[in-house]
XYZ file of C-alpha atoms in Angstrom:
370
model
C -13.947 -121.524 68.683
C -10.764 -121.459 70.791
C -11.004 -120.638 74.475
C -9.052 -117.390 74.066
C -11.329 -116.266 71.239
C -14.442 -117.018 73.286
C -13.111 -115.080 76.271
C -12.278 -112.137 74.007
C -15.747 -112.256 72.441
C -17.349 -112.430 75.893
C -15.435 -109.332 76.982
C -16.669 -107.478 73.908
C -20.251 -108.583 74.585
C -19.942 -107.537 78.230
C -18.603 -104.159 77.172
C -21.702 -103.690 75.001
C -23.969 -105.323 77.618
C -25.184 -107.646 74.871
C -27.141 -110.079 77.065
C -28.634 -112.008 74.154
C -25.208 -112.527 72.619
C -23.894 -113.909 75.913
C -26.925 -116.195 76.236
C -26.265 -117.598 72.756
C -22.651 -118.348 73.663
C -23.764 -120.080 76.863
C -26.340 -122.133 74.966
C -23.600 -123.183 72.518
C -21.675 -124.735 75.409
C -19.450 -121.903 76.586
C -17.845 -123.141 79.841
C -18.628 -121.189 82.970
C -14.879 -120.934 83.558
C -14.551 -118.801 80.420
C -17.357 -116.490 81.516
C -15.568 -116.123 84.851
C -12.314 -115.413 83.017
C -14.013 -112.747 80.899
C -15.237 -110.928 84.022
C -12.087 -111.497 86.109
C -10.552 -108.055 85.516
C -13.805 -106.359 84.582
C -16.390 -104.359 86.499
C -19.112 -106.807 85.490
C -20.590 -109.540 87.678
C -23.124 -112.133 86.589
C -25.725 -114.668 87.683
C -26.966 -117.411 85.357
C -30.710 -117.885 85.875
C -33.584 -119.984 84.540
C -31.472 -123.136 84.625
C -28.939 -121.685 82.204
C -31.341 -119.936 79.831
C -31.029 -116.479 81.342
C -28.239 -114.245 82.576
C -28.229 -111.200 84.849
C -25.265 -108.839 84.520
C -24.517 -105.892 86.797
C -21.746 -103.374 87.378
C -19.868 -104.131 90.607
C -19.507 -100.435 91.469
C -23.241 -99.878 91.033
C -24.001 -102.938 93.166
C -21.758 -101.747 95.999
C -23.209 -98.225 95.760
C -26.728 -99.658 95.994
C -25.707 -101.656 99.085
C -24.193 -98.563 100.707
C -27.351 -96.559 99.996
C -29.579 -99.329 101.376
C -27.608 -99.379 104.636
C -27.652 -95.589 104.776
C -31.448 -95.629 104.494
C -31.655 -98.149 107.322
C -29.353 -96.042 109.515
C -31.486 -92.953 108.885
C -34.647 -94.836 109.842
C -32.986 -96.439 112.884
C -32.046 -93.004 114.207
C -35.746 -92.510 115.068
C -35.718 -95.493 117.438
C -35.932 -94.719 121.138
C -35.364 -97.009 124.106
C -38.611 -96.989 126.102
C -38.562 -94.091 128.545
C -40.237 -95.345 131.738
C -40.384 -91.761 133.046
C -42.494 -90.594 130.099
C -46.055 -91.926 130.419
C -47.103 -90.198 127.197
C -49.288 -92.569 125.185
C -48.530 -90.537 122.060
C -44.823 -91.385 122.398
C -45.678 -95.034 122.972
C -47.932 -95.211 119.901
C -45.347 -93.345 117.830
C -42.610 -95.847 118.711
C -44.809 -98.799 117.747
C -45.069 -97.363 114.230
C -41.379 -96.430 114.098
C -40.276 -99.909 115.163
C -42.569 -101.519 112.603
C -41.254 -99.216 109.867
C -37.617 -99.933 110.779
C -38.274 -103.692 110.730
C -39.738 -103.392 107.235
C -36.780 -101.343 106.032
C -34.415 -103.900 107.612
C -36.138 -106.692 105.701
C -35.980 -104.772 102.420
C -32.303 -104.022 103.098
C -31.662 -107.711 103.719
C -33.428 -108.653 100.475
C -31.402 -106.054 98.567
C -28.196 -107.406 100.114
C -29.081 -110.973 99.159
C -29.794 -109.931 95.566
C -26.595 -107.869 95.341
C -24.449 -110.555 96.977
C -25.852 -113.087 94.507
C -23.849 -111.331 91.770
C -20.638 -110.654 93.691
C -17.611 -112.823 94.307
C -16.802 -114.025 97.812
C -15.700 -111.194 100.084
C -16.659 -108.352 97.723
C -19.723 -107.206 99.672
C -18.618 -104.746 102.351
C -19.758 -104.582 105.049
C -20.820 -108.241 104.847
C -24.525 -109.044 104.744
C -24.235 -111.352 107.781
C -23.370 -108.497 110.149
C -24.231 -105.177 108.466
C -27.901 -104.958 109.485
C -27.230 -106.205 113.030
C -24.417 -103.686 113.489
C -26.556 -100.839 112.158
C -29.402 -101.511 114.603
C -27.180 -102.308 117.590
C -25.713 -98.809 117.330
C -29.162 -97.629 118.442
C -29.532 -100.404 121.044
C -31.925 -102.537 119.005
C -32.016 -105.854 117.186
C -34.135 -107.368 114.417
C -34.785 -111.093 114.274
C -36.675 -111.164 110.989
C -40.100 -110.290 112.381
C -42.497 -107.352 112.211
C -40.685 -105.176 114.730
C -37.321 -104.455 116.342
C -36.505 -104.915 120.029
C -34.326 -103.230 122.618
C -31.184 -105.140 123.543
C -28.836 -102.879 125.448
C -30.967 -101.725 128.372
C -30.144 -103.521 131.615
C -33.490 -105.311 131.858
C -32.994 -106.803 128.412
C -29.634 -108.526 128.928
C -31.320 -111.925 128.670
C -32.767 -110.987 125.293
C -29.346 -109.816 124.144
C -27.741 -113.147 125.066
C -30.503 -115.001 123.250
C -29.976 -112.851 120.152
C -26.223 -113.458 120.232
C -26.781 -117.206 120.561
C -29.195 -117.136 117.628
C -26.700 -115.177 115.527
C -23.981 -117.718 116.318
C -26.324 -120.590 115.441
C -27.140 -119.000 112.070
C -23.440 -118.779 111.249
C -22.936 -122.427 112.169
C -25.881 -123.461 109.999
C -24.197 -121.776 107.030
C -21.301 -124.250 107.124
C -21.781 -126.704 104.279
C -21.248 -130.337 105.180
C -18.688 -132.303 103.197
C -19.534 -135.362 101.146
C -18.662 -137.279 98.037
C -19.975 -139.170 95.053
C -19.983 -142.960 94.739
C -16.922 -144.359 92.959
C -18.917 -146.121 90.195
C -20.540 -142.817 89.292
C -17.172 -141.105 88.958
C -16.190 -143.654 86.318
C -18.919 -142.468 83.960
C -18.618 -139.526 81.593
C -19.155 -136.099 83.114
C -22.633 -135.664 81.706
C -23.652 -139.250 82.431
C -22.322 -139.034 85.985
C -24.131 -135.775 86.545
C -27.341 -137.229 85.065
C -27.177 -140.276 87.349
C -26.652 -138.037 90.367
C -29.590 -135.837 89.326
C -31.959 -138.794 89.322
C -31.060 -139.949 92.821
C -32.961 -138.939 95.938
C -29.909 -137.446 97.668
C -30.415 -133.734 97.011
C -27.364 -132.676 99.026
C -25.060 -135.041 97.144
C -26.427 -133.770 93.839
C -25.740 -130.153 94.839
C -22.177 -131.080 95.796
C -21.697 -132.928 92.503
C -23.009 -129.925 90.573
C -20.616 -127.529 92.307
C -17.749 -129.949 91.761
C -18.557 -130.173 88.049
C -18.887 -126.396 87.918
C -15.446 -125.885 89.446
C -14.009 -128.154 86.742
C -15.337 -125.872 84.001
C -18.424 -127.884 83.091
C -20.257 -126.081 80.233
C -23.734 -124.847 80.994
C -24.989 -126.949 78.070
C -23.858 -130.095 79.893
C -25.763 -129.084 83.014
C -28.858 -128.590 80.884
C -28.393 -132.013 79.270
C -28.015 -133.654 82.660
C -31.272 -132.263 84.078
C -33.386 -132.752 80.958
C -36.648 -134.525 81.759
C -35.958 -134.156 85.497
C -37.557 -132.005 88.176
C -34.354 -130.033 88.804
C -33.858 -126.318 88.121
C -30.852 -124.176 88.977
C -29.359 -120.708 89.251
C -25.633 -119.959 88.933
C -24.586 -117.223 91.354
C -21.457 -115.314 92.396
C -20.212 -115.016 88.815
C -20.477 -118.760 88.310
C -18.728 -119.780 91.529
C -21.814 -121.313 93.158
C -24.870 -123.187 91.954
C -28.240 -123.193 93.708
C -30.502 -126.151 92.895
C -34.135 -126.846 93.634
C -36.857 -129.148 92.395
C -39.615 -127.649 90.262
C -42.285 -129.352 92.353
C -40.827 -127.948 95.601
C -40.508 -124.442 94.172
C -44.112 -124.260 93.006
C -45.574 -126.104 95.999
C -44.062 -123.699 98.524
C -45.034 -120.628 96.501
C -48.669 -121.663 96.098
C -48.776 -122.617 99.778
C -47.852 -119.011 100.594
C -50.565 -117.735 98.226
C -53.106 -120.073 99.862
C -51.995 -118.707 103.239
C -53.077 -115.243 102.089
C -56.473 -116.641 101.104
C -56.898 -118.396 104.465
C -56.060 -115.272 106.468
C -58.311 -113.172 104.277
C -61.332 -115.020 105.644
C -60.836 -113.514 109.119
C -60.390 -109.905 107.973
C -63.320 -107.702 109.007
C -64.701 -104.787 107.026
C -63.933 -101.251 108.225
C -67.656 -100.644 108.736
C -67.740 -103.490 111.274
C -65.182 -101.874 113.596
C -66.030 -98.178 113.327
C -66.429 -96.554 116.735
C -64.440 -99.200 118.617
C -60.771 -98.149 118.847
C -59.594 -101.545 120.067
C -61.393 -103.304 117.213
C -59.959 -100.773 114.752
C -56.406 -101.427 115.986
C -56.986 -105.192 115.866
C -58.101 -104.818 112.236
C -54.906 -102.901 111.494
C -52.845 -105.670 113.108
C -54.686 -108.272 111.029
C -54.047 -106.261 107.875
C -50.366 -105.881 108.769
C -50.087 -109.640 109.169
C -51.859 -110.118 105.837
C -49.470 -107.603 104.253
C -46.508 -109.621 105.499
C -47.958 -112.785 103.964
C -48.357 -110.912 100.673
C -44.768 -109.672 100.868
C -43.439 -113.164 101.615
C -45.398 -114.693 98.726
C -44.168 -111.988 96.345
C -40.501 -112.433 97.301
C -40.798 -116.206 96.985
C -42.511 -115.799 93.611
C -39.523 -113.799 92.363
C -37.204 -116.519 93.682
C -39.174 -119.185 91.816
C -39.057 -117.099 88.626
C -35.248 -117.082 88.761
C -35.138 -120.889 88.657
C -37.821 -121.794 86.144
C -37.619 -122.325 82.401
C -40.048 -120.360 80.201
C -42.031 -123.529 79.483
C -42.464 -124.140 83.234
C -45.094 -121.379 83.333
C -43.433 -119.247 86.031
C -45.816 -117.639 88.536
C -46.845 -113.996 88.370
C -46.795 -113.165 92.112
C -48.146 -109.628 91.836
C -51.157 -110.787 89.802
C -51.721 -113.856 92.000
C -51.739 -111.761 95.186
C -54.008 -109.051 93.800
C -56.397 -111.709 92.443
C -56.798 -113.254 95.909
C -57.207 -109.901 97.682
C -59.750 -108.679 95.130
C -62.251 -111.204 96.506
C -62.474 -109.070 99.644
C -62.218 -105.737 97.837
C -58.637 -105.176 99.032
C -55.422 -104.234 97.253
C -51.719 -104.605 98.092
C -49.259 -101.732 97.692
C -46.300 -103.973 96.838
C -44.795 -103.578 100.300
C -46.616 -104.350 103.533
C -49.888 -102.406 103.279
C -53.226 -104.077 102.490
C -56.235 -101.774 102.310
C -59.330 -101.038 100.238
C -58.048 -97.626 99.119
C -54.752 -95.736 99.532
C -54.563 -94.046 102.930
C -57.352 -96.110 104.507
C -55.067 -97.735 107.093
C -53.545 -94.396 108.084
C -57.013 -92.913 108.608
C -58.112 -95.963 110.584
C -55.084 -95.605 112.867
C -55.572 -91.855 113.324
C -59.290 -92.276 114.074
C -58.589 -95.021 116.625
C -56.007 -92.839 118.372
C -58.436 -89.913 118.452
C -61.144 -92.076 120.046
C -58.607 -93.062 122.728
C -57.626 -89.447 123.332
C -54.209 -89.756 121.675
C -53.381 -86.865 119.333
C -50.651 -85.939 116.855
C -49.468 -89.494 116.150
C -48.144 -90.265 112.694
C -48.992 -93.606 111.066
C -45.903 -93.690 108.864
């Protein structure tokens, strides 16, 4: 089939959102360049997943709307943040802000994850405001910052200038780390055919050089079928992002090893979690149990997100993980469940009641857990 005919057919398939039809064309050796050409003047953006076996297609307007809504939700939550008032000794206000800051940090993380997923589909420069600065800017309007942890911190008050400088230095360092180093491929390898050269590079131990070679081949219009041929019988898996402009590569062994390490981390931390009956009547012990459960919830969240990442790379025959089932299976040993976010408890509402009861024992009233 001629290139023009394939591009025309791809546009028709995109118009009908015929994912299976597009997958068949890709499997038949349709160059990535033609898929890019088909989406060039279209509202559709794509990511090739499962090492070329799967494709995710999304409407650019819907993606940008979702990003705007995610940031709007973060701004609404951030409006509840308050710089610590040293003139207000109210313990209720102090307890309330602990929960608010934790909630905002969780929303910031979910916003970041949404931005990463959305940006994965978009072309360079299409995401506005950019992911690198949007969350920081949103929180700094309220005088706070989030460094990826369980809470947000004040940055603009005079006594926190040192923390602000540290945050700015960290932000600058993250931007510098994003710069991709330049490199090349050995001359003898370049003399081989495209598939053979790519296959040789895939079997070397230089992961960075292989990633550069893959992106170079991709920019030359290398068909997805050739990428699949090159990594056959190897440990490599890939995802094509940004409508085919960028390839992400990872080894199957690394993907699974890190994921199952995160699942094991849940199991290890589960051993130190006390039962509610063991802390009843002791407010400090009750709050420590809540902190331990919050930490366990974060481990569950991290394992789940990484499990989804691994799923994007793997082939069907690789037996991709089922993160939700894996996490619930581990927690079930202690009679706990996970809500899919950050809460781990034996029954819905148990953590909120534990928090309220602890506050009441300490003489703190009218404090919301959420």
